Amino acid sequence: MPGTLNHRLSATDASFLYFERPNAPLHIGSLAVYEGQISHETFVSHMSSRMPLIPRYRQRVAMVPANLAHPTWEDDPDFSVRRHIHHVTLPPPGTDEQLRELTTSLFPRPLDREKPLWEMFVINGLEHDRSAMVSKVHHCMVDGVSGIELLVATLDISPQPAPPPEDDGWKPQPLPSATERLTQAFWDQARAQMDLAREVQESFLNPRPSIQQGLDVLRAMTSASTWAMRPAPRTPFSAPIGPDRQVAFSDMSFIEIRQIRTSLGGTVNDVVLAILAGGLRKYFLHHGISLEGWQPRVGIPVNVRTEDDKGALGNRISAMVARLPIGEADPAERLKQLREQLDQSKKENQAGAFDRLLRIASLAPVPLQALASYTTVNTTINMICTNVPGPMIPLYCVGHLLLTHHPLVPLSLDMALGVGVTSYNQRLFFGLTVDPKTVSDVDLLKQYLDESFLELRAAAGVDVTDVPDFAATHHKNGGTHAAEPAVSERPA
């Protein structure tokens, strides 16, 4: 990192700007907890030294008048790391619950589009000699995979920080005027039309690729129509989104997750979705909701990056859709049904089909793409569950060990529940984000998610494993983990 960064936002990247609303900001983030106290000044100095590795953090979005073309990334002439890194001290005693409430208040605030679209909060005063950071970065800049690339670029694999990269001598270029942006958009569009004409000419000379693309499009439309023709069932989470958020966190042994996969079959993501299905089953039953013939749908982002895309940031994601078998009482059978369903989706290349549809949609005039954000109605899925692999080794920030790393996900399109999952240092971290107006008891949902994991682990015959040293320390200091043997003990 850095890879080759595009100057103009792609259609997918720009869509996160077009779809954003004051009550539904579309940034992603994380809550990270570290050993020891990381000072604000030390961290500001550290991030300043890492800017050559993440040049996008010094650029802001420049919109094109009337949305005649997608926005561009331009240098921020007023850039200063200090404008993006803030300091908060928790009042005594500095409990995990206080940290969670602070995160709940910090995360929903929209990012300022007059600056580069990221910010971080260094949080001191956390009990048991720990500090924390809430990070936010706009979805137009990164997806989950490129967000992990950013994390790795700013942290170290050793307590001794790596030497800072060479100063790249960056000096910001002036922001282009509206006229300059329109002129640039005109020439970019002209080049795009020339590329399209060349592709048409090549298709006449060699029609076989075009025929294959046509078949791909037909398959994509058939796959999409399967879901679009039958709207997803309404759930307690299907409601317009308000401005407030509440979050809950859990973590589980990744070793045990892999052993469940080995014992019962499937992938890690299959196991994650089976845990989610079991937790939702318990939650709906608690609220007296009949489960007969009812299968909520979950959207599953799928990384479609190639090796050439590494370090390029932006969004290279497609999606699959799965029905959650919450009516099935047997946890092993739930996993089996999900495994078979997702295996079939992969066999049909559902993610590739949706990626092809996204590419087709990107050919529409940009003003229409922007306008579509005001007319889109979600009838396809009930929630999103994103599972992003992270580094399985310990990481450090200015010499301080990263203990836990929980994802924070946005809400949009009448989905009042979002589930983020990421792995780090042999643990799997869940982050639940809800609109409390619609979901007032996210802690109960988190409890049932934990119990679902323990039941699935028991069904797979998996023994409790030793937790990493940092997790054992966290447990001793007041945190608990789903890896503990008793069902009544709940993860942190």
Short mmCIF file of C-alpha atoms in Angstrom, two decimals:
data_model
loop_
_atom_site.label_atom_id
_atom_site.label_comp_id
_atom_site.label_asym_id
_atom_site.label_seq_id
_atom_site.Cartn_x
_atom_site.Cartn_y
_atom_site.Cartn_z
CA MET A 1 0.00 0.00 0.00
CA PRO A 2 -0.65 2.47 -1.57
CA GLY A 3 -1.79 0.90 -4.82
CA THR A 4 -2.95 2.73 -7.92
CA LEU A 5 -5.62 5.15 -6.75
CA ASN A 6 -8.34 6.25 -9.15
CA HIS A 7 -8.95 9.97 -9.59
CA ARG A 8 -12.67 9.74 -10.32
CA LEU A 9 -14.97 7.72 -8.09
CA SER A 10 -16.41 4.58 -9.61
CA ALA A 11 -20.18 4.20 -9.89
CA THR A 12 -20.18 1.93 -6.83
CA ASP A 13 -18.05 4.31 -4.77
CA ALA A 14 -20.18 7.31 -5.75
CA SER A 15 -23.40 5.48 -4.91
CA PHE A 16 -22.51 5.66 -1.22
CA LEU A 17 -22.50 9.44 -1.52
CA TYR A 18 -25.74 9.56 -3.50
CA PHE A 19 -27.59 7.24 -1.10
CA GLU A 20 -26.41 9.00 2.06
CA ARG A 21 -28.99 10.89 4.12
CA PRO A 22 -28.61 12.95 7.32
CA ASN A 23 -30.40 10.20 9.25
CA ALA A 24 -28.47 7.43 7.44
CA PRO A 25 -24.79 8.36 7.06
CA LEU A 26 -22.83 5.76 5.11
CA HIS A 27 -19.48 5.51 6.83
CA ILE A 28 -18.02 2.32 8.27
CA GLY A 29 -15.74 2.05 11.26
CA SER A 30 -14.51 0.16 14.26
CA LEU A 31 -14.02 0.26 17.99
CA ALA A 32 -10.50 -0.82 18.93
CA VAL A 33 -9.23 -1.34 22.48
CA TYR A 34 -5.51 -1.26 23.33
CA GLU A 35 -3.33 -2.07 26.30
CA GLY A 36 -2.04 0.98 28.14
CA GLN A 37 -2.72 4.65 27.58
CA ILE A 38 -2.11 6.00 24.05
CA SER A 39 -1.68 9.74 24.23
CA HIS A 40 -3.44 11.97 21.73
CA GLU A 41 -0.24 13.79 20.77
CA THR A 42 1.68 10.57 20.24
CA PHE A 43 -1.03 9.20 18.00
CA VAL A 44 -1.31 12.42 15.99
CA SER A 45 2.43 12.30 15.36
CA HIS A 46 2.19 8.61 14.42
CA MET A 47 -0.62 9.16 11.92
CA SER A 48 1.17 12.17 10.42
CA SER A 49 4.16 9.94 9.70
CA ARG A 50 1.93 7.31 8.01
CA MET A 51 0.20 9.69 5.60
CA PRO A 52 2.51 8.74 2.68
CA LEU A 53 1.10 5.20 3.02
CA ILE A 54 -2.52 6.41 2.82
CA PRO A 55 -2.56 9.42 0.47
CA ARG A 56 -6.34 9.15 0.09
CA TYR A 57 -6.62 10.44 3.68
CA ARG A 58 -5.35 13.82 2.41
CA GLN A 59 -7.96 14.09 -0.34
CA ARG A 60 -11.56 15.24 -0.28
CA VAL A 61 -14.50 14.63 -2.58
CA ALA A 62 -15.18 17.23 -5.26
CA MET A 63 -18.70 17.03 -6.69
CA VAL A 64 -19.37 17.84 -10.34
CA PRO A 65 -22.11 20.44 -10.94
CA ALA A 66 -25.52 18.87 -11.62
CA ASN A 67 -23.93 15.42 -11.11
CA LEU A 68 -22.98 15.36 -14.78
CA ALA A 69 -20.15 12.98 -13.86
CA HIS A 70 -19.12 11.12 -10.74
CA PRO A 71 -17.10 13.13 -8.19
CA THR A 72 -13.32 13.19 -8.13
CA TRP A 73 -10.73 12.90 -5.37
CA GLU A 74 -8.84 16.17 -4.95
CA ASP A 75 -6.17 17.33 -2.53
CA ASP A 76 -7.49 19.14 0.51
CA PRO A 77 -5.60 22.47 0.56
CA ASP A 78 -6.37 22.85 4.28
CA PHE A 79 -5.41 19.31 5.28
CA SER A 80 -4.12 18.74 8.79
CA VAL A 81 -4.12 15.45 10.66
CA ARG A 82 -5.23 17.37 13.76
CA ARG A 83 -8.54 18.22 12.09
CA HIS A 84 -9.33 14.50 11.95
CA ILE A 85 -8.05 13.06 15.24
CA HIS A 86 -9.94 14.05 18.37
CA HIS A 87 -9.38 13.33 22.04
CA VAL A 88 -11.93 12.14 24.62
CA THR A 89 -11.37 11.13 28.24
CA LEU A 90 -13.95 8.92 29.92
CA PRO A 91 -15.02 10.06 33.39
CA PRO A 92 -14.21 7.62 36.22
CA PRO A 93 -14.52 4.70 36.50
CA GLY A 94 -14.24 4.34 32.70
CA THR A 95 -16.17 1.11 32.27
CA ASP A 96 -16.78 -0.87 29.07
CA GLU A 97 -20.41 0.22 29.25
CA GLN A 98 -19.34 3.88 29.30
CA LEU A 99 -17.14 3.18 26.27
CA ARG A 100 -20.04 1.58 24.45
CA GLU A 101 -22.32 4.54 25.15
CA LEU A 102 -19.62 6.93 23.96
CA THR A 103 -19.23 4.90 20.78
CA THR A 104 -23.00 5.05 20.32
CA SER A 105 -22.86 8.86 20.39
CA LEU A 106 -19.74 9.29 18.25
CA PHE A 107 -20.32 6.83 15.43
CA PRO A 108 -23.63 8.10 13.92
CA ARG A 109 -22.42 11.65 13.33
CA PRO A 110 -22.06 12.30 9.58
CA LEU A 111 -18.60 13.08 8.24
CA ASP A 112 -17.90 16.59 6.99
CA ARG A 113 -17.75 16.56 3.18
CA GLU A 114 -15.66 19.73 3.23
CA LYS A 115 -12.75 17.63 4.54
CA PRO A 116 -11.26 14.21 3.74
CA LEU A 117 -13.91 11.69 4.76
CA TRP A 118 -12.41 10.11 7.87
CA GLU A 119 -11.94 10.82 11.55
CA MET A 120 -10.71 9.06 14.69
CA PHE A 121 -11.25 9.50 18.40
CA VAL A 122 -8.50 8.64 20.88
CA ILE A 123 -10.24 7.63 24.11
CA ASN A 124 -8.38 7.60 27.41
CA GLY A 125 -9.53 6.81 30.95
CA LEU A 126 -10.72 3.26 30.21
CA GLU A 127 -10.44 1.10 33.32
CA HIS A 128 -7.79 -1.63 33.72
CA ASP A 129 -5.18 0.60 32.07
CA ARG A 130 -6.59 0.48 28.55
CA SER A 131 -7.31 3.02 25.85
CA ALA A 132 -9.62 2.87 22.85
CA MET A 133 -10.18 4.34 19.41
CA VAL A 134 -13.33 4.88 17.42
CA SER A 135 -12.49 5.08 13.71
CA LYS A 136 -14.78 6.29 10.94
CA VAL A 137 -14.19 6.33 7.19
CA HIS A 138 -16.73 6.90 4.45
CA HIS A 139 -17.91 3.89 2.47
CA CYS A 140 -17.19 5.76 -0.77
CA MET A 141 -13.49 5.48 0.13
CA VAL A 142 -13.29 1.88 1.35
CA ASP A 143 -15.21 -1.34 1.73
CA GLY A 144 -14.51 -3.87 4.45
CA VAL A 145 -11.49 -5.41 2.72
CA SER A 146 -9.79 -2.11 1.90
CA GLY A 147 -10.67 -0.95 5.43
CA ILE A 148 -8.56 -3.81 6.79
CA GLU A 149 -5.76 -2.72 4.42
CA LEU A 150 -5.94 0.74 6.01
CA LEU A 151 -5.79 -0.79 9.49
CA VAL A 152 -2.67 -2.76 8.63
CA ALA A 153 -1.05 0.32 7.07
CA THR A 154 -1.41 2.30 10.30
CA LEU A 155 -0.42 -0.44 12.77
CA ASP A 156 2.70 -2.56 13.33
CA ILE A 157 3.38 -6.27 13.80
CA SER A 158 5.84 -5.56 16.60
CA PRO A 159 5.78 -3.45 19.78
CA GLN A 160 8.69 -1.55 18.24
CA PRO A 161 7.11 0.71 15.60
CA ALA A 162 8.48 0.35 12.10
CA PRO A 163 10.55 3.26 10.80
CA PRO A 164 8.22 5.84 9.28
CA PRO A 165 8.06 5.88 5.48
CA GLU A 166 10.05 8.49 3.62
CA ASP A 167 8.44 11.89 3.47
CA ASP A 168 6.81 12.05 0.05
CA GLY A 169 7.08 15.84 -0.07
CA TRP A 170 3.33 16.16 -0.57
CA LYS A 171 2.06 19.64 -1.35
CA PRO A 172 -1.67 19.98 -2.02
CA GLN A 173 -2.83 21.06 -5.43
CA PRO A 174 -5.52 23.79 -5.52
CA LEU A 175 -9.09 22.59 -5.64
CA PRO A 176 -10.40 22.75 -9.23
CA SER A 177 -13.12 25.28 -9.89
CA ALA A 178 -16.61 24.25 -10.97
CA THR A 179 -15.69 25.10 -14.56
CA GLU A 180 -12.55 23.00 -14.37
CA ARG A 181 -14.51 20.08 -12.95
CA LEU A 182 -17.04 20.29 -15.80
CA THR A 183 -14.26 20.47 -18.40
CA GLN A 184 -12.47 17.52 -16.85
CA ALA A 185 -15.74 15.55 -16.75
CA PHE A 186 -16.32 16.29 -20.46
CA TRP A 187 -12.92 14.89 -21.46
CA ASP A 188 -13.30 11.88 -19.17
CA GLN A 189 -16.67 11.12 -20.74
CA ALA A 190 -15.18 11.52 -24.22
CA ARG A 191 -12.43 9.03 -23.40
CA ALA A 192 -15.02 6.61 -21.99
CA GLN A 193 -17.04 6.84 -25.22
CA MET A 194 -13.90 6.15 -27.26
CA ASP A 195 -13.17 3.10 -25.12
CA LEU A 196 -16.75 1.90 -25.61
CA ALA A 197 -16.50 2.37 -29.39
CA ARG A 198 -13.28 0.39 -29.43
CA GLU A 199 -14.94 -2.43 -27.48
CA VAL A 200 -17.85 -2.49 -29.98
CA GLN A 201 -15.41 -2.66 -32.89
CA GLU A 202 -13.49 -5.50 -31.22
CA SER A 203 -16.74 -7.39 -30.61
CA PHE A 204 -17.43 -7.44 -34.37
CA LEU A 205 -13.97 -8.86 -35.03
CA ASN A 206 -14.23 -11.41 -32.21
CA PRO A 207 -17.90 -11.89 -31.22
CA ARG A 208 -17.34 -14.82 -28.85
CA PRO A 209 -16.55 -12.67 -25.74
CA SER A 210 -19.61 -10.51 -26.46
CA ILE A 211 -21.82 -13.59 -26.71
CA GLN A 212 -20.46 -14.79 -23.39
CA GLN A 213 -21.10 -11.38 -21.83
CA GLY A 214 -24.66 -11.50 -23.14
CA LEU A 215 -25.14 -14.88 -21.51
CA ASP A 216 -23.67 -13.48 -18.28
CA VAL A 217 -26.13 -10.60 -18.38
CA LEU A 218 -29.07 -12.95 -18.97
CA ARG A 219 -27.95 -15.14 -16.08
CA ALA A 220 -27.51 -12.06 -13.87
CA MET A 221 -31.02 -10.81 -14.66
CA THR A 222 -32.51 -14.26 -14.04
CA SER A 223 -30.70 -14.52 -10.69
CA ALA A 224 -31.80 -11.03 -9.62
CA SER A 225 -35.40 -11.57 -10.69
CA THR A 226 -35.63 -14.65 -8.46
CA TRP A 227 -35.28 -12.38 -5.43
CA ALA A 228 -36.95 -9.26 -6.82
CA MET A 229 -40.19 -10.99 -7.82
CA ARG A 230 -40.77 -12.21 -4.27
CA PRO A 231 -40.26 -9.41 -1.76
CA ALA A 232 -38.50 -10.26 1.48
CA PRO A 233 -40.82 -10.78 4.45
CA ARG A 234 -41.29 -7.84 6.77
CA THR A 235 -39.45 -8.22 10.07
CA PRO A 236 -39.34 -6.18 13.28
CA PHE A 237 -36.19 -4.61 11.78
CA SER A 238 -37.97 -3.44 8.60
CA ALA A 239 -38.64 0.22 9.32
CA PRO A 240 -37.53 3.70 8.26
CA ILE A 241 -34.19 4.66 9.79
CA GLY A 242 -33.93 7.44 12.36
CA PRO A 243 -30.77 9.37 13.30
CA ASP A 244 -29.91 7.48 16.51
CA ARG A 245 -27.90 4.29 16.88
CA GLN A 246 -27.16 1.69 19.54
CA VAL A 247 -24.41 -0.90 19.35
CA ALA A 248 -23.56 -4.20 21.01
CA PHE A 249 -20.43 -6.32 20.74
CA SER A 250 -19.45 -9.95 21.07
CA ASP A 251 -16.37 -12.03 20.38
CA MET A 252 -15.79 -15.74 19.95
CA SER A 253 -12.87 -18.11 19.53
CA PHE A 254 -11.91 -18.35 15.87
CA ILE A 255 -10.25 -21.67 16.61
CA GLU A 256 -13.60 -23.03 17.77
CA ILE A 257 -15.38 -21.53 14.75
CA ARG A 258 -12.98 -23.40 12.47
CA GLN A 259 -13.48 -26.61 14.44
CA ILE A 260 -17.27 -26.25 14.04
CA ARG A 261 -16.70 -25.87 10.30
CA THR A 262 -14.48 -28.98 10.24
CA SER A 263 -16.98 -31.01 12.25
CA LEU A 264 -20.20 -30.00 10.48
CA GLY A 265 -18.94 -28.81 7.10
CA GLY A 266 -19.20 -25.51 5.31
CA THR A 267 -17.14 -22.33 5.48
CA VAL A 268 -16.44 -19.89 8.29
CA ASN A 269 -19.04 -17.57 6.77
CA ASP A 270 -21.60 -20.41 6.77
CA VAL A 271 -20.95 -20.86 10.49
CA VAL A 272 -21.30 -17.12 11.11
CA LEU A 273 -24.67 -17.04 9.32
CA ALA A 274 -25.84 -20.13 11.24
CA ILE A 275 -24.98 -18.35 14.50
CA LEU A 276 -26.88 -15.27 13.31
CA ALA A 277 -29.90 -17.40 12.32
CA GLY A 278 -29.94 -19.09 15.72
CA GLY A 279 -29.71 -15.76 17.54
CA LEU A 280 -32.56 -14.27 15.50
CA ARG A 281 -34.67 -17.39 16.10
CA LYS A 282 -34.34 -16.95 19.86
CA TYR A 283 -34.98 -13.21 19.61
CA PHE A 284 -38.15 -13.58 17.54
CA LEU A 285 -39.49 -16.36 19.77
CA HIS A 286 -38.86 -14.15 22.80
CA HIS A 287 -41.06 -11.50 21.18
CA GLY A 288 -43.78 -14.03 20.39
CA ILE A 289 -43.29 -13.96 16.61
CA SER A 290 -44.39 -17.08 14.73
CA LEU A 291 -41.56 -18.57 12.67
CA GLU A 292 -43.62 -20.92 10.54
CA GLY A 293 -42.69 -20.61 6.85
CA TRP A 294 -40.78 -17.42 7.52
CA GLN A 295 -37.19 -16.93 6.37
CA PRO A 296 -35.67 -13.44 6.60
CA ARG A 297 -33.17 -12.60 3.88
CA VAL A 298 -29.64 -11.43 4.51
CA GLY A 299 -27.40 -9.67 2.01
CA ILE A 300 -23.82 -10.94 2.09
CA PRO A 301 -21.18 -8.63 0.57
CA VAL A 302 -18.65 -10.57 -1.50
CA ASN A 303 -15.14 -9.36 -2.30
CA VAL A 304 -14.49 -9.48 -6.07
CA ARG A 305 -11.03 -7.91 -6.03
CA THR A 306 -8.26 -9.17 -8.24
CA GLU A 307 -4.58 -9.04 -7.35
CA ASP A 308 -4.31 -5.84 -9.42
CA ASP A 309 -6.87 -4.15 -7.15
CA LYS A 310 -4.80 -4.64 -3.99
CA GLY A 311 -4.09 -1.36 -2.21
CA ALA A 312 -6.36 0.60 -4.54
CA LEU A 313 -8.99 1.25 -1.83
CA GLY A 314 -12.52 1.92 -3.07
CA ASN A 315 -15.28 -0.67 -3.32
CA ARG A 316 -14.93 -3.92 -5.25
CA ILE A 317 -17.83 -5.83 -3.85
CA SER A 318 -20.74 -7.81 -5.16
CA ALA A 319 -23.29 -9.70 -3.08
CA MET A 320 -25.12 -12.91 -2.46
CA VAL A 321 -28.53 -13.27 -0.84
CA ALA A 322 -29.40 -16.05 1.61
CA ARG A 323 -32.56 -17.09 3.43
CA LEU A 324 -31.99 -17.59 7.16
CA PRO A 325 -33.64 -20.85 8.33
CA ILE A 326 -34.80 -19.46 11.65
CA GLY A 327 -37.69 -21.93 11.80
CA GLU A 328 -35.24 -24.84 12.22
CA ALA A 329 -34.64 -25.70 15.90
CA ASP A 330 -31.59 -27.94 15.38
CA PRO A 331 -28.41 -25.77 15.16
CA ALA A 332 -26.52 -28.39 13.10
CA GLU A 333 -29.42 -28.64 10.64
CA ARG A 334 -29.54 -24.83 10.34
CA LEU A 335 -25.88 -24.84 9.33
CA LYS A 336 -26.51 -27.69 6.86
CA GLN A 337 -29.36 -25.81 5.19
CA LEU A 338 -27.29 -22.64 4.91
CA ARG A 339 -24.30 -24.54 3.58
CA GLU A 340 -26.35 -26.20 0.85
CA GLN A 341 -28.05 -22.94 -0.07
CA LEU A 342 -24.80 -20.97 -0.33
CA ASP A 343 -23.02 -23.78 -2.15
CA GLN A 344 -25.74 -23.60 -4.79
CA SER A 345 -25.39 -19.80 -4.98
CA LYS A 346 -21.65 -20.17 -5.54
CA LYS A 347 -22.22 -22.85 -8.16
CA GLU A 348 -24.52 -20.45 -10.00
CA ASN A 349 -21.95 -17.64 -9.48
CA GLN A 350 -24.58 -15.42 -7.92
CA ALA A 351 -21.95 -12.89 -6.82
CA GLY A 352 -20.58 -12.71 -10.36
CA ALA A 353 -24.09 -12.20 -11.70
CA PHE A 354 -24.79 -9.28 -9.36
CA ASP A 355 -21.38 -7.81 -10.18
CA ARG A 356 -22.33 -7.91 -13.87
CA LEU A 357 -25.63 -6.12 -13.11
CA LEU A 358 -23.76 -3.43 -11.19
CA ARG A 359 -21.48 -2.91 -14.17
CA ILE A 360 -24.47 -2.58 -16.47
CA ALA A 361 -26.11 -0.07 -14.13
CA SER A 362 -22.90 1.98 -14.12
CA LEU A 363 -23.41 2.64 -17.86
CA ALA A 364 -26.52 4.72 -17.15
CA PRO A 365 -26.09 8.51 -17.30
CA VAL A 366 -24.63 9.73 -14.02
CA PRO A 367 -27.52 12.15 -13.25
CA LEU A 368 -29.88 9.17 -13.45
CA GLN A 369 -27.65 7.17 -11.11
CA ALA A 370 -27.75 10.00 -8.59
CA LEU A 371 -31.52 10.39 -8.99
CA ALA A 372 -32.04 6.66 -8.44
CA SER A 373 -30.88 7.06 -4.85
CA TYR A 374 -34.09 8.98 -4.12
CA THR A 375 -36.39 6.41 -5.73
CA THR A 376 -34.81 3.10 -4.69
CA VAL A 377 -37.00 0.93 -2.45
CA ASN A 378 -35.52 -2.09 -0.74
CA THR A 379 -37.75 -5.15 -0.98
CA THR A 380 -34.99 -7.72 -1.50
CA ILE A 381 -33.26 -8.15 1.87
CA ASN A 382 -33.97 -7.59 5.56
CA MET A 383 -30.42 -6.97 6.77
CA ILE A 384 -26.77 -7.07 5.78
CA CYS A 385 -24.16 -9.29 7.43
CA THR A 386 -20.62 -8.46 6.35
CA ASN A 387 -17.77 -10.80 7.30
CA VAL A 388 -14.27 -9.47 6.57
CA PRO A 389 -11.13 -11.54 7.27
CA GLY A 390 -8.57 -9.65 9.31
CA PRO A 391 -4.98 -10.28 10.41
CA MET A 392 -4.58 -13.38 12.58
CA ILE A 393 -1.48 -12.06 14.35
CA PRO A 394 -1.16 -9.47 17.13
CA LEU A 395 -0.92 -5.85 15.99
CA TYR A 396 0.42 -2.82 17.84
CA CYS A 397 -0.17 0.93 17.77
CA VAL A 398 2.81 2.99 18.91
CA GLY A 399 3.92 0.01 20.98
CA HIS A 400 0.50 -0.79 22.48
CA LEU A 401 -1.09 -4.19 21.83
CA LEU A 402 -4.44 -4.18 20.04
CA LEU A 403 -6.73 -6.24 22.29
CA THR A 404 -10.07 -6.19 20.51
CA HIS A 405 -11.33 -4.85 17.19
CA HIS A 406 -15.11 -4.68 16.71
CA PRO A 407 -16.61 -3.51 13.41
CA LEU A 408 -19.18 -0.71 13.19
CA VAL A 409 -21.57 -0.77 10.22
CA PRO A 410 -24.03 1.79 8.81
CA LEU A 411 -27.78 1.42 8.43
CA SER A 412 -29.84 2.34 5.38
CA LEU A 413 -32.87 1.50 3.22
CA ASP A 414 -35.34 0.53 5.97
CA MET A 415 -32.95 -1.96 7.58
CA ALA A 416 -32.74 -1.12 11.28
CA LEU A 417 -30.23 -3.90 12.01
CA GLY A 418 -26.73 -4.30 10.58
CA VAL A 419 -24.23 -7.02 11.50
CA GLY A 420 -20.49 -6.65 11.05
CA VAL A 421 -18.01 -9.47 11.64
CA THR A 422 -14.23 -9.44 11.43
CA SER A 423 -11.41 -11.68 12.61
CA TYR A 424 -8.27 -10.69 14.46
CA ASN A 425 -5.62 -12.65 16.35
CA GLN A 426 -7.56 -15.93 16.55
CA ARG A 427 -10.86 -14.37 17.58
CA LEU A 428 -14.01 -13.46 15.70
CA PHE A 429 -15.50 -10.07 16.57
CA PHE A 430 -19.17 -9.17 16.06
CA GLY A 431 -20.59 -5.67 15.97
CA LEU A 432 -24.38 -5.16 16.01
CA THR A 433 -25.73 -1.75 14.98
CA VAL A 434 -29.41 -0.91 15.38
CA ASP A 435 -31.81 2.00 15.29
CA PRO A 436 -33.00 2.02 18.93
CA LYS A 437 -36.36 3.46 17.90
CA THR A 438 -37.06 0.16 16.14
CA VAL A 439 -34.80 -2.24 18.09
CA SER A 440 -34.81 -1.15 21.72
CA ASP A 441 -33.20 -4.32 23.12
CA VAL A 442 -30.01 -4.92 21.15
CA ASP A 443 -28.40 -6.37 24.29
CA LEU A 444 -30.98 -9.16 24.24
CA LEU A 445 -30.19 -9.90 20.60
CA LYS A 446 -26.48 -10.00 21.47
CA GLN A 447 -27.20 -12.43 24.33
CA TYR A 448 -29.11 -14.75 22.00
CA LEU A 449 -26.32 -14.54 19.43
CA ASP A 450 -23.88 -15.73 22.09
CA GLU A 451 -26.16 -18.56 23.15
CA SER A 452 -26.58 -19.59 19.51
CA PHE A 453 -22.80 -19.93 19.20
CA LEU A 454 -22.59 -22.06 22.33
CA GLU A 455 -25.38 -24.34 21.11
CA LEU A 456 -23.77 -24.77 17.70
CA ARG A 457 -20.42 -25.49 19.33
CA ALA A 458 -22.03 -28.16 21.52
CA ALA A 459 -23.83 -29.68 18.52
CA ALA A 460 -20.49 -29.92 16.71
CA GLY A 461 -18.85 -31.60 19.69
CA VAL A 462 -16.17 -28.89 19.88
CA ASP A 463 -14.28 -28.49 23.14
CA VAL A 464 -13.52 -25.11 24.71
CA THR A 465 -10.08 -23.98 23.55
CA ASP A 466 -7.45 -21.94 25.31
CA VAL A 467 -7.99 -18.28 24.55
CA PRO A 468 -5.06 -16.01 23.55
CA ASP A 469 -3.15 -14.35 26.37
CA PHE A 470 -4.67 -10.94 25.70
CA ALA A 471 -8.18 -12.38 25.86
CA ALA A 472 -7.43 -14.15 29.13
CA THR A 473 -6.16 -10.84 30.51
CA HIS A 474 -9.29 -9.05 29.29
CA HIS A 475 -11.46 -11.73 30.92
CA LYS A 476 -9.61 -11.33 34.21
CA ASN A 477 -10.12 -7.57 34.00
CA GLY A 478 -13.87 -7.86 33.74
CA GLY A 479 -14.61 -8.91 30.14
CA THR A 480 -16.21 -12.28 29.38
CA HIS A 481 -16.12 -14.40 26.25
CA ALA A 482 -18.39 -16.84 24.53
CA ALA A 483 -15.53 -19.33 24.67
CA GLU A 484 -16.31 -19.87 28.37
CA PRO A 485 -18.02 -23.20 29.05
CA ALA A 486 -21.23 -22.12 30.77
CA VAL A 487 -24.10 -20.97 28.57
CA SER A 488 -25.06 -18.39 31.15
CA GLU A 489 -21.72 -16.63 30.68
CA ARG A 490 -21.90 -14.15 27.84
CA PRO A 491 -19.22 -12.73 25.53
CA ALA A 492 -17.98 -9.19 25.95
#
